[in-house]
PDB file of C-alpha atoms in Angstrom:
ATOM      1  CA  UNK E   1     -57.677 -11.668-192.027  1.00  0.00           C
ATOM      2  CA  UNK E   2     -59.301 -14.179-189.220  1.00  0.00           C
ATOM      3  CA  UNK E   3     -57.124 -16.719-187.371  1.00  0.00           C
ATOM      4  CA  UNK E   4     -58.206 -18.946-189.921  1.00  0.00           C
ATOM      5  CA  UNK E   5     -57.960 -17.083-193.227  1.00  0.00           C
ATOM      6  CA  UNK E   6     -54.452 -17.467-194.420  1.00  0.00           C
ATOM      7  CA  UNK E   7     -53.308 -17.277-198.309  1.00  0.00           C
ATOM      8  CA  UNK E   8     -50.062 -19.364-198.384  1.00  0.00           C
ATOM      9  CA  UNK E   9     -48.590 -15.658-199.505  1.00  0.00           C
ATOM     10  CA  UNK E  10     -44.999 -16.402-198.252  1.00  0.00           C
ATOM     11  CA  UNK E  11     -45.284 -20.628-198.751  1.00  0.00           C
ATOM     12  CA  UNK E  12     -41.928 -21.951-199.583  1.00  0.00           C
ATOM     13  CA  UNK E  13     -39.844 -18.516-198.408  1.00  0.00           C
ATOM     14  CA  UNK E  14     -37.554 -18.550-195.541  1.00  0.00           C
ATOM     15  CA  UNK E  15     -37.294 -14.841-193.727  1.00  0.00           C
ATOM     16  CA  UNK E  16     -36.140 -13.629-190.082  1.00  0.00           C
ATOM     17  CA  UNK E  17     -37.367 -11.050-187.802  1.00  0.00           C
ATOM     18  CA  UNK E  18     -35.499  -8.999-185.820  1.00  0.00           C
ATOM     19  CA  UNK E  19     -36.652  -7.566-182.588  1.00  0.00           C
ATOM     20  CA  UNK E  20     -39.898  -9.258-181.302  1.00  0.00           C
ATOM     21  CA  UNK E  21     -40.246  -8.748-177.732  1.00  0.00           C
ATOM     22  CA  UNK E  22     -43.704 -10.193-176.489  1.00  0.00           C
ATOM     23  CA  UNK E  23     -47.079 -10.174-178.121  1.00  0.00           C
ATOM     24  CA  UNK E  24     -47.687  -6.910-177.923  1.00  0.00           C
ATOM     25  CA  UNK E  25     -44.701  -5.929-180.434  1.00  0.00           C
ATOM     26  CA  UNK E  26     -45.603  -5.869-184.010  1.00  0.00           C
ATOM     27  CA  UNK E  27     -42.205  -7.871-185.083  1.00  0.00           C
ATOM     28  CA  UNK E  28     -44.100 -10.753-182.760  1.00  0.00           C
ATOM     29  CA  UNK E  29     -46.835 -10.438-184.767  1.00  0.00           C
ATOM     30  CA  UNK E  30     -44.888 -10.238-188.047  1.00  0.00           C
ATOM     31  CA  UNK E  31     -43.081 -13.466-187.032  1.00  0.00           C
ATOM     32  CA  UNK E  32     -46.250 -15.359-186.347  1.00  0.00           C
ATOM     33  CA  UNK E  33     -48.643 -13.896-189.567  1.00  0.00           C
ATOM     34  CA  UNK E  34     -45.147 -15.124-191.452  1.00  0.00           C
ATOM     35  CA  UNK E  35     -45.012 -18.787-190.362  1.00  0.00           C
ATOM     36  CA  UNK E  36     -49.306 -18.964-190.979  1.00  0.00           C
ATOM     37  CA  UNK E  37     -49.143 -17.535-193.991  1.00  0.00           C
ATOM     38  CA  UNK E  38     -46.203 -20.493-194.841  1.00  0.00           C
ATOM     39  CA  UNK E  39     -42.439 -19.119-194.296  1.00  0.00           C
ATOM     40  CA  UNK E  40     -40.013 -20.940-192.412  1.00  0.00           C
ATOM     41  CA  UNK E  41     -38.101 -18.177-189.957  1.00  0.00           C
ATOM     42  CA  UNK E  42     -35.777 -17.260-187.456  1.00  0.00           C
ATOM     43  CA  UNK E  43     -36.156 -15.001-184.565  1.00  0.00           C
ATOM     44  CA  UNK E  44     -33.580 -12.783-183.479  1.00  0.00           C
ATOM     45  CA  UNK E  45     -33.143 -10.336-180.590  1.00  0.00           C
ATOM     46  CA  UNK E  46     -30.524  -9.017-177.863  1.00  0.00           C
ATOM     47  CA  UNK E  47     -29.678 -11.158-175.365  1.00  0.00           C
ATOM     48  CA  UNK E  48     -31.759  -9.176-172.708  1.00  0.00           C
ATOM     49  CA  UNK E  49     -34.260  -9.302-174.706  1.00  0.00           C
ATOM     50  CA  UNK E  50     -34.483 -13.119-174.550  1.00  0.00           C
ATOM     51  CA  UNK E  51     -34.159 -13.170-170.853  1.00  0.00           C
ATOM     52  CA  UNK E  52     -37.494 -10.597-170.380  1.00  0.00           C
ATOM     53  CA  UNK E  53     -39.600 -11.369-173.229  1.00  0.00           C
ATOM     54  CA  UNK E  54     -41.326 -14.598-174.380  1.00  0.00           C
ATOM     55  CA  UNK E  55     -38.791 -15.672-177.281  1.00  0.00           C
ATOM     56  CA  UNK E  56     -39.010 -19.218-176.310  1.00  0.00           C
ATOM     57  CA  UNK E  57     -43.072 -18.577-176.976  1.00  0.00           C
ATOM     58  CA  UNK E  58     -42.833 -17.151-179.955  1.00  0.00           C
ATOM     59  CA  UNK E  59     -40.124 -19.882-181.727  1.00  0.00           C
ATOM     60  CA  UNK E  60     -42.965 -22.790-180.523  1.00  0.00           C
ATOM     61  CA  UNK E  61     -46.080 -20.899-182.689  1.00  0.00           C
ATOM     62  CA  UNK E  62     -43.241 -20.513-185.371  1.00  0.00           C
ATOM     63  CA  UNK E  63     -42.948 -24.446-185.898  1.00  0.00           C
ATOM     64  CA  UNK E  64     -39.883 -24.032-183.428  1.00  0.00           C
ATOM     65  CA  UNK E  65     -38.013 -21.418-185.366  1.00  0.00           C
ATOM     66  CA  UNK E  66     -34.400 -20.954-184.990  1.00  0.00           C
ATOM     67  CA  UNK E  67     -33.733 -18.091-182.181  1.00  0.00           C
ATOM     68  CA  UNK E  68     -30.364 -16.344-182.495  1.00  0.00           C
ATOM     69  CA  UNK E  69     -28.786 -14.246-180.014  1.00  0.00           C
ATOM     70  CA  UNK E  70     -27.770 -11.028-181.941  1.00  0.00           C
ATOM     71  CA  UNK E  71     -27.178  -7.208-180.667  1.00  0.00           C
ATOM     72  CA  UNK E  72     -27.835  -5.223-184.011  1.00  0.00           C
ATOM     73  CA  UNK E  73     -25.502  -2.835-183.023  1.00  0.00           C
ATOM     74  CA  UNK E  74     -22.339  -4.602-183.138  1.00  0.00           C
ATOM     75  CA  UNK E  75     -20.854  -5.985-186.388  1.00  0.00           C
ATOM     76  CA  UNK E  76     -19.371  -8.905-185.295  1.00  0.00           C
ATOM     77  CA  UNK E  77     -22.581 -10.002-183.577  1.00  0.00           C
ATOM     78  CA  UNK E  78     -24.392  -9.438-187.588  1.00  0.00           C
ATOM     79  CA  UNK E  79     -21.959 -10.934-189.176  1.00  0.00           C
ATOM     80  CA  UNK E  80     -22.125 -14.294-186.775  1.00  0.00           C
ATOM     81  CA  UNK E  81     -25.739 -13.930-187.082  1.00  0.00           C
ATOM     82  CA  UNK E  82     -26.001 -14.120-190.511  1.00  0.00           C
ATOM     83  CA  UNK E  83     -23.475 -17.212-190.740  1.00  0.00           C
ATOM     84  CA  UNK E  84     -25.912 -19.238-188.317  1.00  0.00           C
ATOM     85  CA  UNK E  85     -28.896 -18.366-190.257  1.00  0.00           C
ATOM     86  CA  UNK E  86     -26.880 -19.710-193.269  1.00  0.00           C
ATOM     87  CA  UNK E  87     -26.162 -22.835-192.075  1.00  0.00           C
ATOM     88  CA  UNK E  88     -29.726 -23.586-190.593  1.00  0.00           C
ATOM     89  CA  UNK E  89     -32.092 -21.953-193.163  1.00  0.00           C
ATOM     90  CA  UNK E  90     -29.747 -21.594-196.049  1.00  0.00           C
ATOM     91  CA  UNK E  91     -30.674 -18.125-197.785  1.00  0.00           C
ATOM     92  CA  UNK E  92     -33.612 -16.687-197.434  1.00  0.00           C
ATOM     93  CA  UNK E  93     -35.783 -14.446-198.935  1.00  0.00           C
ATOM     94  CA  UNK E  94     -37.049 -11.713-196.355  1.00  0.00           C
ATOM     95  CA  UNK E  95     -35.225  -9.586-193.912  1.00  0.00           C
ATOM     96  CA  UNK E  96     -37.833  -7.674-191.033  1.00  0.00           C
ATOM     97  CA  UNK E  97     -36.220  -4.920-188.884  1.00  0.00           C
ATOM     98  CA  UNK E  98     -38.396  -4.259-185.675  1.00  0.00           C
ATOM     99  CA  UNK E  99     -35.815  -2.940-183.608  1.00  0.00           C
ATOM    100  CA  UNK E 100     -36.013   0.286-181.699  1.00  0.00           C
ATOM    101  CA  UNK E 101     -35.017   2.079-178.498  1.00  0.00           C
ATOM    102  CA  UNK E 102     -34.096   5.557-176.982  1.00  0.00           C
ATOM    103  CA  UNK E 103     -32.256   5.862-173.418  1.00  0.00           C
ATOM    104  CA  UNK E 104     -33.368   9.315-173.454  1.00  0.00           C
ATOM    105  CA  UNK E 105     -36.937   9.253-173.559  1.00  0.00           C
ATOM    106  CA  UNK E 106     -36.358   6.323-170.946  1.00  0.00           C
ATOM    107  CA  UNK E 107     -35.215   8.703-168.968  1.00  0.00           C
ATOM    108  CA  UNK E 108     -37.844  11.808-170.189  1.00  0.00           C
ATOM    109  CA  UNK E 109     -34.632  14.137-171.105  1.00  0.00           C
ATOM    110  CA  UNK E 110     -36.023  17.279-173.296  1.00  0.00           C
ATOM    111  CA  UNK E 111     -35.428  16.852-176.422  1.00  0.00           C
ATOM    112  CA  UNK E 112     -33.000  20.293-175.809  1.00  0.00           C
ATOM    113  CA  UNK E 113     -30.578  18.409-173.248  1.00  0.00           C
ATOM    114  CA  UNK E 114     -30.538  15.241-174.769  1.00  0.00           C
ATOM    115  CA  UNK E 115     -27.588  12.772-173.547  1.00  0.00           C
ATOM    116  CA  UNK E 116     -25.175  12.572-176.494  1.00  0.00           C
ATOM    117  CA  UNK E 117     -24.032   9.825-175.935  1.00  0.00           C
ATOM    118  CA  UNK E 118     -27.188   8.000-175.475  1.00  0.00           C
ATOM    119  CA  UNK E 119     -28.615  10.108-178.889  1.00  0.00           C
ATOM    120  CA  UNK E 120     -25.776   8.818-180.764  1.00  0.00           C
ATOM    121  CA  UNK E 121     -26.601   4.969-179.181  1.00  0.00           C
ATOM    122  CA  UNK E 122     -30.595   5.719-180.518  1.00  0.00           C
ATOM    123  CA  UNK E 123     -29.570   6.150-183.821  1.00  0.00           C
ATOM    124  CA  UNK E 124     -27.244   3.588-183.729  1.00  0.00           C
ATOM    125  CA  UNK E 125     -29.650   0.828-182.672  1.00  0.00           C
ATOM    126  CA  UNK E 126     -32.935   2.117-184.135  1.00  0.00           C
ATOM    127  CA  UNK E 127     -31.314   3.448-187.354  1.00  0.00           C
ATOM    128  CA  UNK E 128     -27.447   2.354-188.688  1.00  0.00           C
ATOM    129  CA  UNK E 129     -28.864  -1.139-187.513  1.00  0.00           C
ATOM    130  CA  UNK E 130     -30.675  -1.516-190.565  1.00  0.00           C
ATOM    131  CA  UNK E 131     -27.631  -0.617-193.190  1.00  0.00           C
ATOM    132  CA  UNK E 132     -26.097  -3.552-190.956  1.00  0.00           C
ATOM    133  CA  UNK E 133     -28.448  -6.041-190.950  1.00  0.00           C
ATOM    134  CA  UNK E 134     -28.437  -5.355-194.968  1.00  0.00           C
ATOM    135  CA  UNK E 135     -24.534  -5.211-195.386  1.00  0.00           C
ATOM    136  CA  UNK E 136     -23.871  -8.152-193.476  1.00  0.00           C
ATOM    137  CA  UNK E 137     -26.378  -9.615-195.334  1.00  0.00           C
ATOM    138  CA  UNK E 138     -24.827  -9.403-198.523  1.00  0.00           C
ATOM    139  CA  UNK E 139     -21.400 -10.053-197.274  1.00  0.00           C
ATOM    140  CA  UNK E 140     -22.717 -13.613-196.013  1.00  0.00           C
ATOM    141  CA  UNK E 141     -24.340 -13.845-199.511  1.00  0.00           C
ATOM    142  CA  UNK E 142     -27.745 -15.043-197.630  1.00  0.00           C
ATOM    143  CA  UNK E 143     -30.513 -13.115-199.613  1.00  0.00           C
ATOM    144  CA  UNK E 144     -31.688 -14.767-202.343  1.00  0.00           C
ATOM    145  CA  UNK E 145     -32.687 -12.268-205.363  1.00  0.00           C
ATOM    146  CA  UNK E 146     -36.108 -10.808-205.254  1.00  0.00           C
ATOM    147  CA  UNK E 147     -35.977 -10.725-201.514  1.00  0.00           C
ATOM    148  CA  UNK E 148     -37.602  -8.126-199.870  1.00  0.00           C
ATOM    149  CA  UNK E 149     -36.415  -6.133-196.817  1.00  0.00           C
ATOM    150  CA  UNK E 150     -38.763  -4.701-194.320  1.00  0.00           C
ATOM    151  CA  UNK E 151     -38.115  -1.969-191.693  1.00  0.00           C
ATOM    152  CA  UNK E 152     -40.835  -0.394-189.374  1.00  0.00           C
ATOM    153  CA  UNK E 153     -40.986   3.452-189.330  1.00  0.00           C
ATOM    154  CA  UNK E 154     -43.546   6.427-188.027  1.00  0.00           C
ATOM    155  CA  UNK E 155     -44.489   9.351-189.437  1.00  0.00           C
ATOM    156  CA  UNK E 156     -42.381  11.254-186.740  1.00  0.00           C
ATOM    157  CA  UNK E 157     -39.339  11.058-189.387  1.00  0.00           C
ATOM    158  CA  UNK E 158     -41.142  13.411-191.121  1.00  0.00           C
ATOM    159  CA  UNK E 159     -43.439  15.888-188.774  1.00  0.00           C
ATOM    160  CA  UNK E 160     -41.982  16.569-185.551  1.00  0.00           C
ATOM    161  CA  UNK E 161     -43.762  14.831-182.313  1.00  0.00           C
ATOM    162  CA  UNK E 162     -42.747  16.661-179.256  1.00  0.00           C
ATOM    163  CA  UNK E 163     -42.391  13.571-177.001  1.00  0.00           C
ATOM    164  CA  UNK E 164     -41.057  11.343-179.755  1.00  0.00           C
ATOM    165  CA  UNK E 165     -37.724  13.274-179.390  1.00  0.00           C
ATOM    166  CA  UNK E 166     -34.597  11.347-180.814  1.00  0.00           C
ATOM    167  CA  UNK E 167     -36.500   9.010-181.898  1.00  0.00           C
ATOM    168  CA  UNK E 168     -38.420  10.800-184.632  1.00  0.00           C
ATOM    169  CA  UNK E 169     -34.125  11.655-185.556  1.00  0.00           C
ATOM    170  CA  UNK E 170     -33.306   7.739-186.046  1.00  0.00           C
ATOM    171  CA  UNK E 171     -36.876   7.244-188.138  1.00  0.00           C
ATOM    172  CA  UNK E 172     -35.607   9.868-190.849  1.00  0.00           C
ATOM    173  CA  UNK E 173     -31.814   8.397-190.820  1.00  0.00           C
ATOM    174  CA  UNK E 174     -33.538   4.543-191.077  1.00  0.00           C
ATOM    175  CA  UNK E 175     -35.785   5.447-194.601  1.00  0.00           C
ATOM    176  CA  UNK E 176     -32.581   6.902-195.921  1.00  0.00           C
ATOM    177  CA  UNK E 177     -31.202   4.327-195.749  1.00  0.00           C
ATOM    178  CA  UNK E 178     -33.591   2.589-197.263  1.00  0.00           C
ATOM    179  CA  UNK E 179     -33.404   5.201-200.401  1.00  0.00           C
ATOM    180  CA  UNK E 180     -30.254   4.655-200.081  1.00  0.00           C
ATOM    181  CA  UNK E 181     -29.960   1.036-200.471  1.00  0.00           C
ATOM    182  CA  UNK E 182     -32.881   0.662-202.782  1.00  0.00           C
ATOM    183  CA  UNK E 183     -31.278   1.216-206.441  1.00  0.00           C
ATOM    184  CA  UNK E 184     -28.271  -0.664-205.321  1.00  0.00           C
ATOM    185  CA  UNK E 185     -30.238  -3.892-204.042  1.00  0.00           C
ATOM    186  CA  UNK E 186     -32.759  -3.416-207.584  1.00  0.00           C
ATOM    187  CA  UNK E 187     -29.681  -4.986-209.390  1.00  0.00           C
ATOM    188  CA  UNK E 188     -31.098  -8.070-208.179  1.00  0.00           C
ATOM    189  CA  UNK E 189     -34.484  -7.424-207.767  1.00  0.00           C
ATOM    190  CA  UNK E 190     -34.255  -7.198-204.109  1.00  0.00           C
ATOM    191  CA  UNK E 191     -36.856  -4.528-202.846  1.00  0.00           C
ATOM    192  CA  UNK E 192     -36.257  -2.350-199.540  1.00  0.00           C
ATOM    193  CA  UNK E 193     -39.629  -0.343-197.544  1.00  0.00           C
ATOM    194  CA  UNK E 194     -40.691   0.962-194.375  1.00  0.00           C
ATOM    195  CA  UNK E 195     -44.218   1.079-193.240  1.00  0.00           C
ATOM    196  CA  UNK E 196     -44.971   3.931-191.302  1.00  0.00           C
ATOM    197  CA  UNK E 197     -47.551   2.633-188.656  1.00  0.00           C
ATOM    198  CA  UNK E 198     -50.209   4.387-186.033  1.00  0.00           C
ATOM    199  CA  UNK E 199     -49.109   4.421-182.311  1.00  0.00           C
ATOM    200  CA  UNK E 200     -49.262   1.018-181.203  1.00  0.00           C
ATOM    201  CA  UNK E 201     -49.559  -0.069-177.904  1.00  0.00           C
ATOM    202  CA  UNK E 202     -46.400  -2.222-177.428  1.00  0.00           C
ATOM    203  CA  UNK E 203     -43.908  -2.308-174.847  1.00  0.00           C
ATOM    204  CA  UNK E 204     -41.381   0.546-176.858  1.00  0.00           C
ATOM    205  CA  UNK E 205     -44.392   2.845-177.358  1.00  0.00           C
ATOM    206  CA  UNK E 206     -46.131   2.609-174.228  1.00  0.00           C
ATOM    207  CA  UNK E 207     -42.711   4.224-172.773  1.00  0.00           C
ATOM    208  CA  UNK E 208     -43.262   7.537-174.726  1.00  0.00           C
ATOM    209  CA  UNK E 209     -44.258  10.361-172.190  1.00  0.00           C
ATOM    210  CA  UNK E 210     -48.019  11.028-173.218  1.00  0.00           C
ATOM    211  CA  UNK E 211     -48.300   8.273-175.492  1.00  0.00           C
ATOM    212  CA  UNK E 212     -51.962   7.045-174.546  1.00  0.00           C
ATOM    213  CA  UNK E 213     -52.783  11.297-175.547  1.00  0.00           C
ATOM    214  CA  UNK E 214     -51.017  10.293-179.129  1.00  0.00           C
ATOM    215  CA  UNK E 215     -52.769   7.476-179.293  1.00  0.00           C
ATOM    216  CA  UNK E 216     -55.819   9.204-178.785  1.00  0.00           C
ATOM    217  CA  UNK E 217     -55.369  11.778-180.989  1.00  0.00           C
ATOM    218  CA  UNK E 218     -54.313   9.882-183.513  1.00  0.00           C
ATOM    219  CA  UNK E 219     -57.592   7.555-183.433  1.00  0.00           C
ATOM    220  CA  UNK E 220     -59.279  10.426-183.794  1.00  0.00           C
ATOM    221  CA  UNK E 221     -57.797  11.936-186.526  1.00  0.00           C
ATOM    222  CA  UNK E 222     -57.661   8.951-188.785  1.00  0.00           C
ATOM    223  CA  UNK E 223     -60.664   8.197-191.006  1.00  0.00           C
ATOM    224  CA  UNK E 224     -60.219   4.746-190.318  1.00  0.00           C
ATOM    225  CA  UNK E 225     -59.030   4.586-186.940  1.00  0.00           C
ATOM    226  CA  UNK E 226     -55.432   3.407-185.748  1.00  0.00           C
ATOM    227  CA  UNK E 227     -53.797   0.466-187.254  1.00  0.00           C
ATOM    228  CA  UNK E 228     -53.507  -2.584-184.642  1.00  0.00           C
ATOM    229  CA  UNK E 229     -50.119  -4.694-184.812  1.00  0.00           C
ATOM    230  CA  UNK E 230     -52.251  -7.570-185.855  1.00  0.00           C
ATOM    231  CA  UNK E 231     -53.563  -5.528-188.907  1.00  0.00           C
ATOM    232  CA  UNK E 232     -49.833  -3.822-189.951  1.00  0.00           C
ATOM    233  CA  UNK E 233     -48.242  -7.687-189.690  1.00  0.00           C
ATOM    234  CA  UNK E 234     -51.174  -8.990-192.024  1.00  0.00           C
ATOM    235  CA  UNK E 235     -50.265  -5.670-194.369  1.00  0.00           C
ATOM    236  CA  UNK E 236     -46.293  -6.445-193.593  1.00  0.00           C
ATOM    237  CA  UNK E 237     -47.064 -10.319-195.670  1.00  0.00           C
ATOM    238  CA  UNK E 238     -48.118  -8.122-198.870  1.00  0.00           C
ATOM    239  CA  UNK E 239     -44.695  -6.611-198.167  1.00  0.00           C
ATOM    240  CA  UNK E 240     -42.658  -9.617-197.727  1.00  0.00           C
ATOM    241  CA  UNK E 241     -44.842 -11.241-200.765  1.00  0.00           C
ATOM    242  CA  UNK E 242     -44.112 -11.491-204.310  1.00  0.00           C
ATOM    243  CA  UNK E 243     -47.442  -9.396-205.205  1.00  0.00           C
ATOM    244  CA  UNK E 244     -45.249  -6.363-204.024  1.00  0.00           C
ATOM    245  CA  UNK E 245     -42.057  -7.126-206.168  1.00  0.00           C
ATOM    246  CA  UNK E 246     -42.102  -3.543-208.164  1.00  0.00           C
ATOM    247  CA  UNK E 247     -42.747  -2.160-204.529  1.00  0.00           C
ATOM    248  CA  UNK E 248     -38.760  -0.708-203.571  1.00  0.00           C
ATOM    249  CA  UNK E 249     -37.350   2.897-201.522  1.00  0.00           C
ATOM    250  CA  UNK E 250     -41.283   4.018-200.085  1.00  0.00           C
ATOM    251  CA  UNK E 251     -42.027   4.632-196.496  1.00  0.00           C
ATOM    252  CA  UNK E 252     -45.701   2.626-196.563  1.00  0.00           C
ATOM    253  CA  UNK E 253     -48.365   4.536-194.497  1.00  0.00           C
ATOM    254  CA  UNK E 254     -50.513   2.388-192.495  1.00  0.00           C
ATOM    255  CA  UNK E 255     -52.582   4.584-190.038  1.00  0.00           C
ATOM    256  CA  UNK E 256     -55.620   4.210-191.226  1.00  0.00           C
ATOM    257  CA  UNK E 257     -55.541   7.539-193.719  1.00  0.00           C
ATOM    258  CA  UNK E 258     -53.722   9.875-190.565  1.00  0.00           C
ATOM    259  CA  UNK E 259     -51.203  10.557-192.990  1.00  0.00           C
ATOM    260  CA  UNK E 260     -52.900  12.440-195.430  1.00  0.00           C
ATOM    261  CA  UNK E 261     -55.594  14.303-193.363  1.00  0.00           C
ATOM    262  CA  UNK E 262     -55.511  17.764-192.543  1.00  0.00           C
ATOM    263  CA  UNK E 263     -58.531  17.791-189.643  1.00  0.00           C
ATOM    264  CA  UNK E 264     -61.328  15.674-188.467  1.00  0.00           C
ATOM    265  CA  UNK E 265     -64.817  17.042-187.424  1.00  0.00           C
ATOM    266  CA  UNK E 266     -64.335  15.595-183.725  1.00  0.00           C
ATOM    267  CA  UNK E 267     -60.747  17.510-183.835  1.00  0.00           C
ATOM    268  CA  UNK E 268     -62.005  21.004-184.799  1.00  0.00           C
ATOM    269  CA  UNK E 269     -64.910  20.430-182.029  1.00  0.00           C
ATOM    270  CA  UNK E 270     -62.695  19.783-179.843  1.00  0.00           C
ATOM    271  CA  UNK E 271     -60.330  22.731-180.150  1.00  0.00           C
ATOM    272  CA  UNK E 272     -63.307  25.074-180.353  1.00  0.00           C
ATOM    273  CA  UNK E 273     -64.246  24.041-177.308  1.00  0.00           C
ATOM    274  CA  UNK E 274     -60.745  24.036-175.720  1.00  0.00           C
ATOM    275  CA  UNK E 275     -60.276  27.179-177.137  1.00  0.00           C
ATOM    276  CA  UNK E 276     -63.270  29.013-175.948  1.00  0.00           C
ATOM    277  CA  UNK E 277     -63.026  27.367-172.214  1.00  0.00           C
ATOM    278  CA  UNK E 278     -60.582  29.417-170.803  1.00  0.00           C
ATOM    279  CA  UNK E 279     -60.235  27.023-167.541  1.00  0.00           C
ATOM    280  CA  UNK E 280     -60.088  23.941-169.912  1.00  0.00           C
ATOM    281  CA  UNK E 281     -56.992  25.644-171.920  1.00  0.00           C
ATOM    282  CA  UNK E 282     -55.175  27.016-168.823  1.00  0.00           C
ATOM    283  CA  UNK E 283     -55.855  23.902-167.525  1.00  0.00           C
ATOM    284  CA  UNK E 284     -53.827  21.893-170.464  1.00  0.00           C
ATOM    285  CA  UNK E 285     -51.049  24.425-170.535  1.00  0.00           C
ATOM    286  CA  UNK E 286     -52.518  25.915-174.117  1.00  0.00           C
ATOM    287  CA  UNK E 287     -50.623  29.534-173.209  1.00  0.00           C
ATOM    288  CA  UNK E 288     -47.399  27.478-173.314  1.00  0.00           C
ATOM    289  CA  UNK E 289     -47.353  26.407-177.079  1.00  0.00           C
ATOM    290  CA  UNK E 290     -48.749  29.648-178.326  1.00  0.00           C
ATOM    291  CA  UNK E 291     -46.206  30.992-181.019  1.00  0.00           C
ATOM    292  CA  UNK E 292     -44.479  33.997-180.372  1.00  0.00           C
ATOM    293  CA  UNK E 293     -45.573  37.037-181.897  1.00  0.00           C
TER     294      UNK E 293
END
C-alpha cells in the first residue's frame, strides 16, 4: 500500500490506539494507516510518554485526534479514559493495544535473577493491561457490536528467546487473554486477535540485548523477509476492518513466513561454516549453549 493507495477500509469507524511512542513504533503507524484509511481516533499513552515522544505529531496527521493521558496499569486511569473517549468520540468500534515494557531487560537482569517486583510490573503493563483496556471498556459501554480489538504479540509467547526474557512471559499471558475474552465478546460479534510480528526496529525493541543479531536472524530465516511497522499497520486495517469479522481468539503471524519454517539455505550455510571453524565458534561462545550430555 503506497502513501497514496488507501481503500476507505475503516471510513465511518471511530477506534483508539494505545501506546504510540514516535514513528518508529508500530501503534504510530497503526494510528496514522487508521485515520488514511478513514477512522476518526484517539491516541492514548502514559504521561511520560507524552513528554518524550511526538504525541502532539502524531494527533496533527490524525486530523487532530483526541490525546488522552492514560497509564494502562491503573484502573481508575481506564476507567476515566474510557469516559473521555465517550464523551468526545461517542463509541467506537476498534480498540489497538501497543503497549509494552520490561524494567528488567532495561536493566539486562538474567532471565534467572529477574527482579520480582519489576516481573510482576512487566506483566502487568504488557499483559493484564489488555483484560483492562477490554473490561473497562465494557463497563463504560463504549464498543459498539462488531468491534474488533487488536493487541500486538511475538512469537516469543510461544518459543523461548533467550534475551526476550519476561517479556516472552507477558506475550503468552496477553493471547490468553485474548482466548479468554473471545467467546465472551462473540455474543456481540465483537472479535479479539493478536498479530504476532518480526523484530521491529522501534524504540521497545531496539532495547533488547542482541536485538540487531534477532533481527538478523530473523531476516534471514523468513522466506519473505521481516515485516516493517509500515507493512504490519497496513495488515493491522484488515484487522480492524469488517472483511475480518469471522476473524476472533488467533495470534496472526506476520513475519514474513518465520513462523512456520524450520531452516533456510543461508542458515544451514551458515552453521556449517560456524561449526567447522573452530576459531569462529569459540569465538561466538558456541561451547556455552552445547546441551549437556
Amino acid at each position: 500500500m503506497s502513501e497514496n493507495a488507501h481503500y476507505g477500509l475503516l471510513k465511518g469507524k471511530k477506534g483508539i490506539v494505545f501506546g504510540p511512542l514516535d514513528e518508529s513504533s508500530i501503534g504510530w503507524q497503526i494510528a496514522v494507516h487508521a485515520h488514511r484509511e478513514g477512522a476518526s481516533i484517539a491516541i492514548s499513552n502514559v504521561a511520560a510518554a507524552m513528554r518524550f515522544g511526538n504525541t502532539d505529531e502524531l494527533s496533527a496527521l490524525c486530523g487532530n485526534a483526541p490525546v488522552i493521558v492514560c497509564d494502562a496499569s491503573k484502573n481508575e486511569d481506564v476507567d476515566s479514559c474510557f469516559g473521555e473517549l465517550k464523551e468526545k468520540l461517542g463509541k467506537i468500534d476498534f480498540i489497538v493495544h501497543s503497549i509494552g515494557m520490561s524494567q528488567n531487560i532495561r536493566k539486562q537482569l538474567p532471565y534467572e535473577e529477574l527482579n520480582y517486583e519489576w516481573f510482576m510490573r512487566t506483566l502487568d503493563v504488557s499483559g493484564l493491561s489488555l483484560h483492562r483496556l477490554v473490561s473497562y471498556a465494557l463497563k463504560n459501554d463504549v464498543l459498539n457490536d462488531g468491534a474488533s480489538v487488536l493487541a500486538l504479540s511475538y512469537i516469543a509467547s510461544q518459543r523461548n528467546y533467550w534475551t526476550y526474557s519476561d517479556m516472552g512471559d507477558a506475550k503468552s499471558l496477553l493471547e490468553s487473554i485474548v482466548r479468554s475474552y473471545g467467546p465472551r465478546l462473540a455474543r456481540r460479534g465483537i472479535r479479539i486477535n493478536t498479530i504476532s510480528q518480526s523484530p521491529t526496529y522501534t524504540k521497545a525493541g531496539s532495547g533488547i540485548p542482541g536485538f540487531e543479531k534477532m533481527f538478523e536472524y530473523s531476516d534471514l530465516m523468513s522466506p519473505l523477509g521481516n515485516a516493517s511497522a509500515v507493512e504490519c499497520a497496513e495488515y493491522a486495517m484488515t484487522i480492524l476492518s469488517d472483511l475480518s469479522r469471522k476473524v476472533t481468539m488467533q495470534n496472526l503471524f506476520h513475519d514474513g513466513g518465520y513462523s512456520s519454517m524450520g531452516a533456510t539455505i543461508p542458515m544451514i550455510k551458515l552453521a556449517h561454516e560456524v561449526l567447522n571453524d573452530k576459531e569462529l565458534a569459540e569465538r561466538v561462545g558456541l561451547e556455552d549453549f552445547k546441551p549437556a550430555k
